[in-house]
């Protein structure tokens, strides 16, 4: 069965600290896709990144970086030098063939950045 | 391009009432989905459609109906609202071409059932 686990319900850090959000997934497919979305207090869902299962290269986008490790079925998200505007709920999601690539979502991690 | 639009943004229903949540997209996407978001549970798939005339159930379909008569529209019907259906509902669409790509989400409908 497909499953996404975000064990951290809530994380609180002081501005400028680095923070890592964990995501562990389960799937039987060899081809699948992993996503991170941001949901700010305004409620909309903002796409951050998609990673294909055959591409384990880590990615950096400004202060954001993602570490994909198939060996541990993890797709962790790090924010460097966090800012108050990073405060949001962050969701990790999995799309695979068994689910017709409809996304299976983690429960989300609420990130609070204190000034 | 308006993207994915949802109406209404807010709705309060009484138990037993029925209503339809509207979703439309102008990107000619074949895949459309409905999710509900409850506190601490992430998003759960209610129903989805891979094209006009084709729908299928997701993880939590009970109490909801969908239809897809056109590519653009994918309404979600609550047959007899229950307090357990109090949630935020998101509609999403994506293109079938190539590998799965980003889903485009609507702004959400916040539904309260009393």
PDB file of C-alpha atoms in Angstrom:
ATOM      1  CA  UNK A   1       0.000   0.000   0.000  1.00  0.00           C
ATOM      2  CA  UNK A   2       1.086   3.542  -0.605  1.00  0.00           C
ATOM      3  CA  UNK A   3       1.722   5.718   2.355  1.00  0.00           C
ATOM      4  CA  UNK A   4       3.446   8.962   3.214  1.00  0.00           C
ATOM      5  CA  UNK A   5       4.566   9.693   6.754  1.00  0.00           C
ATOM      6  CA  UNK A   6       5.518  13.093   8.057  1.00  0.00           C
ATOM      7  CA  UNK A   7       6.364  12.310  11.634  1.00  0.00           C
ATOM      8  CA  UNK A   8       6.923  15.920  12.667  1.00  0.00           C
ATOM      9  CA  UNK A   9       3.535  17.430  13.422  1.00  0.00           C
ATOM     10  CA  UNK A  10       4.909  20.852  14.312  1.00  0.00           C
ATOM     11  CA  UNK A  11       8.345  22.447  14.291  1.00  0.00           C
ATOM     12  CA  UNK A  12       9.196  25.803  15.789  1.00  0.00           C
ATOM     13  CA  UNK A  13      12.517  27.548  15.163  1.00  0.00           C
ATOM     14  CA  UNK A  14      13.938  31.015  15.447  1.00  0.00           C
ATOM     15  CA  UNK A  15      14.444  33.002  12.277  1.00  0.00           C
ATOM     16  CA  UNK A  16      17.720  32.310  10.428  1.00  0.00           C
ATOM     17  CA  UNK A  17      17.998  28.790  11.778  1.00  0.00           C
ATOM     18  CA  UNK A  18      18.131  25.890   9.352  1.00  0.00           C
ATOM     19  CA  UNK A  19      15.282  23.414   9.549  1.00  0.00           C
ATOM     20  CA  UNK A  20      14.676  20.013   7.981  1.00  0.00           C
ATOM     21  CA  UNK A  21      11.243  18.539   7.371  1.00  0.00           C
ATOM     22  CA  UNK A  22      11.157  14.766   7.140  1.00  0.00           C
ATOM     23  CA  UNK A  23       9.168  12.669   4.681  1.00  0.00           C
ATOM     24  CA  UNK A  24       9.147   8.871   4.515  1.00  0.00           C
ATOM     25  CA  UNK A  25       7.130   7.036   1.905  1.00  0.00           C
ATOM     26  CA  UNK A  26       6.017   3.509   1.069  1.00  0.00           C
ATOM     27  CA  UNK A  27       5.254   2.198  -2.386  1.00  0.00           C
ATOM     28  CA  UNK A  28       5.610  -1.004  -4.371  1.00  0.00           C
ATOM     29  CA  UNK A  29       6.106   0.811  -7.643  1.00  0.00           C
ATOM     30  CA  UNK A  30       9.541   1.244  -9.145  1.00  0.00           C
ATOM     31  CA  UNK A  31       8.407   4.393 -10.920  1.00  0.00           C
ATOM     32  CA  UNK A  32       6.856   7.038  -8.762  1.00  0.00           C
ATOM     33  CA  UNK A  33       6.930  10.739  -8.065  1.00  0.00           C
ATOM     34  CA  UNK A  34       7.397  12.710  -4.905  1.00  0.00           C
ATOM     35  CA  UNK A  35       6.214  16.221  -4.231  1.00  0.00           C
ATOM     36  CA  UNK A  36       6.423  18.960  -1.660  1.00  0.00           C
ATOM     37  CA  UNK A  37       3.689  21.561  -1.321  1.00  0.00           C
ATOM     38  CA  UNK A  38       3.463  24.589   0.913  1.00  0.00           C
ATOM     39  CA  UNK A  39       0.213  25.783   2.452  1.00  0.00           C
ATOM     40  CA  UNK A  40       0.585  29.261   3.948  1.00  0.00           C
ATOM     41  CA  UNK A  41      -1.957  30.626   6.440  1.00  0.00           C
ATOM     42  CA  UNK A  42      -3.999  31.964   3.523  1.00  0.00           C
ATOM     43  CA  UNK A  43      -4.890  28.358   2.680  1.00  0.00           C
ATOM     44  CA  UNK A  44      -3.842  27.863  -0.905  1.00  0.00           C
ATOM     45  CA  UNK A  45      -1.569  24.997  -1.906  1.00  0.00           C
ATOM     46  CA  UNK A  46       1.702  26.021  -3.508  1.00  0.00           C
ATOM     47  CA  UNK A  47       3.746  23.519  -5.503  1.00  0.00           C
ATOM     48  CA  UNK A  48       7.426  23.467  -4.491  1.00  0.00           C
ATOM     49  CA  UNK A  49       9.077  20.500  -6.173  1.00  0.00           C
ATOM     50  CA  UNK A  50       8.531  17.222  -7.998  1.00  0.00           C
ATOM     51  CA  UNK A  51      11.111  14.442  -7.961  1.00  0.00           C
ATOM     52  CA  UNK A  52      11.032  11.327 -10.144  1.00  0.00           C
ATOM     53  CA  UNK A  53      12.040   8.021  -8.590  1.00  0.00           C
ATOM     54  CA  UNK A  54      14.771   7.426 -11.157  1.00  0.00           C
ATOM     55  CA  UNK A  55      16.488  10.704 -10.382  1.00  0.00           C
ATOM     56  CA  UNK A  56      18.174  10.678  -6.991  1.00  0.00           C
ATOM     57  CA  UNK A  57      20.081  13.857  -7.547  1.00  0.00           C
ATOM     58  CA  UNK A  58      19.531  16.321  -4.757  1.00  0.00           C
ATOM     59  CA  UNK A  59      18.127  19.677  -5.676  1.00  0.00           C
ATOM     60  CA  UNK A  60      18.703  23.164  -4.415  1.00  0.00           C
ATOM     61  CA  UNK A  61      16.519  26.158  -5.119  1.00  0.00           C
ATOM     62  CA  UNK A  62      17.643  29.248  -3.267  1.00  0.00           C
ATOM     63  CA  UNK A  63      17.241  28.568   0.429  1.00  0.00           C
ATOM     64  CA  UNK A  64      15.367  25.331  -0.242  1.00  0.00           C
ATOM     65  CA  UNK A  65      17.014  21.968  -0.760  1.00  0.00           C
ATOM     66  CA  UNK A  66      15.717  18.446  -1.061  1.00  0.00           C
ATOM     67  CA  UNK A  67      17.466  15.197  -0.199  1.00  0.00           C
ATOM     68  CA  UNK A  68      15.996  12.140  -1.952  1.00  0.00           C
ATOM     69  CA  UNK A  69      17.273   8.758  -0.745  1.00  0.00           C
ATOM     70  CA  UNK A  70      15.637   5.663  -2.226  1.00  0.00           C
ATOM     71  CA  UNK A  71      17.586   3.394   0.125  1.00  0.00           C
ATOM     72  CA  UNK A  72      15.700   4.834   3.093  1.00  0.00           C
ATOM     73  CA  UNK A  73      12.534   5.838   1.177  1.00  0.00           C
ATOM     74  CA  UNK A  74      12.945   9.402   2.308  1.00  0.00           C
ATOM     75  CA  UNK A  75      12.524  12.767   0.641  1.00  0.00           C
ATOM     76  CA  UNK A  76      13.522  15.395   3.171  1.00  0.00           C
ATOM     77  CA  UNK A  77      13.207  19.128   2.747  1.00  0.00           C
ATOM     78  CA  UNK A  78      15.635  21.637   4.255  1.00  0.00           C
ATOM     79  CA  UNK A  79      15.144  25.365   4.564  1.00  0.00           C
ATOM     80  CA  UNK A  80      18.375  27.244   5.126  1.00  0.00           C
ATOM     81  CA  UNK A  81      18.386  30.549   6.995  1.00  0.00           C
ATOM     82  CA  UNK A  82      14.657  30.351   7.669  1.00  0.00           C
ATOM     83  CA  UNK A  83      12.476  33.438   7.452  1.00  0.00           C
ATOM     84  CA  UNK A  84       9.159  34.319   9.049  1.00  0.00           C
ATOM     85  CA  UNK A  85       7.520  34.056   5.614  1.00  0.00           C
ATOM     86  CA  UNK A  86       8.431  30.375   5.560  1.00  0.00           C
ATOM     87  CA  UNK A  87       5.855  29.769   8.269  1.00  0.00           C
ATOM     88  CA  UNK A  88       3.318  27.402   6.759  1.00  0.00           C
ATOM     89  CA  UNK A  89       2.169  23.814   6.681  1.00  0.00           C
ATOM     90  CA  UNK A  90       4.321  21.722   4.386  1.00  0.00           C
ATOM     91  CA  UNK A  91       3.011  18.584   2.743  1.00  0.00           C
ATOM     92  CA  UNK A  92       4.909  15.721   1.173  1.00  0.00           C
ATOM     93  CA  UNK A  93       3.004  13.647  -1.389  1.00  0.00           C
ATOM     94  CA  UNK A  94       3.522  10.499  -3.438  1.00  0.00           C
ATOM     95  CA  UNK A  95       2.146   9.650  -6.871  1.00  0.00           C
ATOM     96  CA  UNK A  96       2.515   6.145  -8.279  1.00  0.00           C
ATOM     97  CA  UNK A  97       1.012   3.838 -10.843  1.00  0.00           C
ATOM     98  CA  UNK A  98      -1.063   1.878  -8.353  1.00  0.00           C
ATOM     99  CA  UNK A  99      -2.983   5.003  -7.487  1.00  0.00           C
ATOM    100  CA  UNK A 100      -3.184   6.115 -11.119  1.00  0.00           C
ATOM    101  CA  UNK A 101      -0.778   8.811 -10.070  1.00  0.00           C
ATOM    102  CA  UNK A 102      -3.333  10.462  -7.859  1.00  0.00           C
ATOM    103  CA  UNK A 103      -1.407  11.898  -4.978  1.00  0.00           C
ATOM    104  CA  UNK A 104      -1.162  10.251  -1.595  1.00  0.00           C
ATOM    105  CA  UNK A 105      -0.504  12.930   0.989  1.00  0.00           C
ATOM    106  CA  UNK A 106       1.296  13.053   4.268  1.00  0.00           C
ATOM    107  CA  UNK A 107      -0.435  14.692   7.208  1.00  0.00           C
ATOM    108  CA  UNK A 108       1.712  17.774   6.922  1.00  0.00           C
ATOM    109  CA  UNK A 109       4.250  19.517   9.145  1.00  0.00           C
ATOM    110  CA  UNK A 110       3.378  22.884  10.588  1.00  0.00           C
ATOM    111  CA  UNK A 111       6.467  25.078  10.539  1.00  0.00           C
ATOM    112  CA  UNK A 112       6.580  28.117  12.784  1.00  0.00           C
ATOM    113  CA  UNK A 113       9.390  30.588  12.292  1.00  0.00           C
ATOM    114  CA  UNK A 114       9.734  32.984  15.204  1.00  0.00           C
ATOM    115  CA  UNK A 115      11.257  36.426  14.640  1.00  0.00           C
TER     116      UNK A 115
ATOM    117  CA  UNK B   1      -5.842  31.720 -17.807  1.00  0.00           C
ATOM    118  CA  UNK B   2      -7.930  31.564 -14.672  1.00  0.00           C
ATOM    119  CA  UNK B   3      -6.447  28.190 -13.716  1.00  0.00           C
ATOM    120  CA  UNK B   4      -8.673  26.167 -11.396  1.00  0.00           C
ATOM    121  CA  UNK B   5     -11.651  27.969  -9.941  1.00  0.00           C
ATOM    122  CA  UNK B   6     -13.930  26.790  -7.166  1.00  0.00           C
ATOM    123  CA  UNK B   7     -17.226  28.123  -5.920  1.00  0.00           C
ATOM    124  CA  UNK B   8     -18.362  28.865  -3.337  1.00  0.00           C
ATOM    125  CA  UNK B   9     -15.443  29.784  -1.068  1.00  0.00           C
ATOM    126  CA  UNK B  10     -17.478  29.270   2.066  1.00  0.00           C
ATOM    127  CA  UNK B  11     -20.673  27.351   2.733  1.00  0.00           C
ATOM    128  CA  UNK B  12     -22.702  26.439   5.785  1.00  0.00           C
ATOM    129  CA  UNK B  13     -25.219  23.614   5.503  1.00  0.00           C
ATOM    130  CA  UNK B  14     -27.623  21.942   7.831  1.00  0.00           C
ATOM    131  CA  UNK B  15     -27.506  18.200   8.273  1.00  0.00           C
ATOM    132  CA  UNK B  16     -29.407  16.494   5.491  1.00  0.00           C
ATOM    133  CA  UNK B  17     -29.155  19.295   2.979  1.00  0.00           C
ATOM    134  CA  UNK B  18     -27.607  18.675  -0.412  1.00  0.00           C
ATOM    135  CA  UNK B  19     -25.394  20.926  -2.437  1.00  0.00           C
ATOM    136  CA  UNK B  20     -22.906  20.988  -5.279  1.00  0.00           C
ATOM    137  CA  UNK B  21     -19.383  22.329  -5.071  1.00  0.00           C
ATOM    138  CA  UNK B  22     -18.327  23.689  -8.428  1.00  0.00           C
ATOM    139  CA  UNK B  23     -14.893  23.265 -10.000  1.00  0.00           C
ATOM    140  CA  UNK B  24     -13.738  24.465 -13.383  1.00  0.00           C
ATOM    141  CA  UNK B  25     -10.407  24.646 -15.170  1.00  0.00           C
ATOM    142  CA  UNK B  26      -9.450  26.380 -18.386  1.00  0.00           C
ATOM    143  CA  UNK B  27      -6.174  24.589 -19.073  1.00  0.00           C
ATOM    144  CA  UNK B  28      -7.715  21.695 -21.042  1.00  0.00           C
ATOM    145  CA  UNK B  29      -6.429  19.261 -18.440  1.00  0.00           C
ATOM    146  CA  UNK B  30      -7.702  15.729 -18.655  1.00  0.00           C
ATOM    147  CA  UNK B  31      -7.186  14.749 -15.028  1.00  0.00           C
ATOM    148  CA  UNK B  32      -9.255  16.359 -12.307  1.00  0.00           C
ATOM    149  CA  UNK B  33      -9.582  15.433  -8.663  1.00  0.00           C
ATOM    150  CA  UNK B  34     -11.430  16.336  -5.507  1.00  0.00           C
ATOM    151  CA  UNK B  35      -9.714  16.242  -2.135  1.00  0.00           C
ATOM    152  CA  UNK B  36     -10.823  17.013   1.363  1.00  0.00           C
ATOM    153  CA  UNK B  37      -8.461  18.387   3.949  1.00  0.00           C
ATOM    154  CA  UNK B  38      -9.059  17.740   7.620  1.00  0.00           C
ATOM    155  CA  UNK B  39      -6.834  18.889  10.478  1.00  0.00           C
ATOM    156  CA  UNK B  40      -3.852  16.630  11.006  1.00  0.00           C
ATOM    157  CA  UNK B  41      -4.753  14.305   8.135  1.00  0.00           C
ATOM    158  CA  UNK B  42      -3.371  15.908   5.012  1.00  0.00           C
ATOM    159  CA  UNK B  43      -5.432  15.707   1.863  1.00  0.00           C
ATOM    160  CA  UNK B  44      -7.537  12.685   1.054  1.00  0.00           C
ATOM    161  CA  UNK B  45      -8.778  11.865  -2.409  1.00  0.00           C
ATOM    162  CA  UNK B  46     -12.565  11.730  -2.777  1.00  0.00           C
ATOM    163  CA  UNK B  47     -13.121  11.171  -6.485  1.00  0.00           C
ATOM    164  CA  UNK B  48     -11.128  11.717  -9.614  1.00  0.00           C
ATOM    165  CA  UNK B  49     -11.597  11.775 -13.363  1.00  0.00           C
ATOM    166  CA  UNK B  50      -9.188  10.932 -16.153  1.00  0.00           C
ATOM    167  CA  UNK B  51     -11.323  12.534 -18.842  1.00  0.00           C
ATOM    168  CA  UNK B  52     -14.810  13.596 -19.791  1.00  0.00           C
ATOM    169  CA  UNK B  53     -17.292  10.843 -19.028  1.00  0.00           C
ATOM    170  CA  UNK B  54     -14.859   8.902 -16.830  1.00  0.00           C
ATOM    171  CA  UNK B  55     -14.810   9.069 -13.051  1.00  0.00           C
ATOM    172  CA  UNK B  56     -13.518   6.840 -10.300  1.00  0.00           C
ATOM    173  CA  UNK B  57     -13.536   6.664  -6.535  1.00  0.00           C
ATOM    174  CA  UNK B  58     -10.694   7.733  -4.373  1.00  0.00           C
ATOM    175  CA  UNK B  59      -9.944   7.007  -0.751  1.00  0.00           C
ATOM    176  CA  UNK B  60     -13.075   8.528   0.825  1.00  0.00           C
ATOM    177  CA  UNK B  61     -15.927   8.558  -1.723  1.00  0.00           C
ATOM    178  CA  UNK B  62     -18.901   7.805   0.528  1.00  0.00           C
ATOM    179  CA  UNK B  63     -21.481  10.563   0.642  1.00  0.00           C
ATOM    180  CA  UNK B  64     -20.218  12.251  -2.515  1.00  0.00           C
ATOM    181  CA  UNK B  65     -21.068  12.014  -6.195  1.00  0.00           C
ATOM    182  CA  UNK B  66     -19.253  13.392  -9.193  1.00  0.00           C
ATOM    183  CA  UNK B  67     -19.781  13.642 -12.918  1.00  0.00           C
ATOM    184  CA  UNK B  68     -17.613  14.874 -15.756  1.00  0.00           C
ATOM    185  CA  UNK B  69     -19.706  15.879 -18.717  1.00  0.00           C
ATOM    186  CA  UNK B  70     -17.094  18.304 -20.066  1.00  0.00           C
ATOM    187  CA  UNK B  71     -13.327  18.602 -19.842  1.00  0.00           C
ATOM    188  CA  UNK B  72     -13.645  21.906 -18.031  1.00  0.00           C
ATOM    189  CA  UNK B  73     -16.056  21.099 -15.212  1.00  0.00           C
ATOM    190  CA  UNK B  74     -15.959  18.587 -12.378  1.00  0.00           C
ATOM    191  CA  UNK B  75     -18.695  19.267  -9.805  1.00  0.00           C
ATOM    192  CA  UNK B  76     -18.817  17.477  -6.452  1.00  0.00           C
ATOM    193  CA  UNK B  77     -22.239  16.731  -5.026  1.00  0.00           C
ATOM    194  CA  UNK B  78     -23.008  16.156  -1.382  1.00  0.00           C
ATOM    195  CA  UNK B  79     -26.142  14.057  -1.329  1.00  0.00           C
ATOM    196  CA  UNK B  80     -27.177  14.483   2.308  1.00  0.00           C
ATOM    197  CA  UNK B  81     -24.710  16.564   4.269  1.00  0.00           C
ATOM    198  CA  UNK B  82     -23.413  15.258   7.579  1.00  0.00           C
ATOM    199  CA  UNK B  83     -21.278  16.993  10.230  1.00  0.00           C
ATOM    200  CA  UNK B  84     -18.455  14.582   9.336  1.00  0.00           C
ATOM    201  CA  UNK B  85     -18.263  16.291   5.967  1.00  0.00           C
ATOM    202  CA  UNK B  86     -17.193  19.548   7.560  1.00  0.00           C
ATOM    203  CA  UNK B  87     -13.872  20.131   5.855  1.00  0.00           C
ATOM    204  CA  UNK B  88     -11.962  22.163   3.329  1.00  0.00           C
ATOM    205  CA  UNK B  89     -12.428  20.856  -0.197  1.00  0.00           C
ATOM    206  CA  UNK B  90      -9.836  21.276  -2.907  1.00  0.00           C
ATOM    207  CA  UNK B  91     -10.258  20.648  -6.596  1.00  0.00           C
ATOM    208  CA  UNK B  92      -7.164  19.962  -8.684  1.00  0.00           C
ATOM    209  CA  UNK B  93      -6.320  19.371 -12.308  1.00  0.00           C
ATOM    210  CA  UNK B  94      -3.294  18.169 -14.214  1.00  0.00           C
ATOM    211  CA  UNK B  95      -2.186  17.351 -17.709  1.00  0.00           C
ATOM    212  CA  UNK B  96      -1.950  13.729 -18.712  1.00  0.00           C
ATOM    213  CA  UNK B  97       0.840  14.319 -21.203  1.00  0.00           C
ATOM    214  CA  UNK B  98       4.240  13.072 -20.296  1.00  0.00           C
ATOM    215  CA  UNK B  99       5.107  12.165 -16.761  1.00  0.00           C
ATOM    216  CA  UNK B 100       2.960  13.302 -13.939  1.00  0.00           C
ATOM    217  CA  UNK B 101       3.552  16.949 -13.419  1.00  0.00           C
ATOM    218  CA  UNK B 102       2.317  19.500 -11.041  1.00  0.00           C
ATOM    219  CA  UNK B 103      -1.260  19.477  -9.975  1.00  0.00           C
ATOM    220  CA  UNK B 104      -2.950  22.833 -10.088  1.00  0.00           C
ATOM    221  CA  UNK B 105      -5.160  23.439  -7.107  1.00  0.00           C
ATOM    222  CA  UNK B 106      -8.165  25.622  -6.728  1.00  0.00           C
ATOM    223  CA  UNK B 107      -8.395  28.014  -3.761  1.00  0.00           C
ATOM    224  CA  UNK B 108     -10.571  25.629  -1.769  1.00  0.00           C
ATOM    225  CA  UNK B 109     -14.118  25.621  -0.389  1.00  0.00           C
ATOM    226  CA  UNK B 110     -14.573  25.711   3.356  1.00  0.00           C
ATOM    227  CA  UNK B 111     -17.697  23.739   4.218  1.00  0.00           C
ATOM    228  CA  UNK B 112     -19.364  23.594   7.612  1.00  0.00           C
ATOM    229  CA  UNK B 113     -22.214  21.200   8.277  1.00  0.00           C
ATOM    230  CA  UNK B 114     -24.242  21.930  11.376  1.00  0.00           C
TER     231      UNK B 114
END
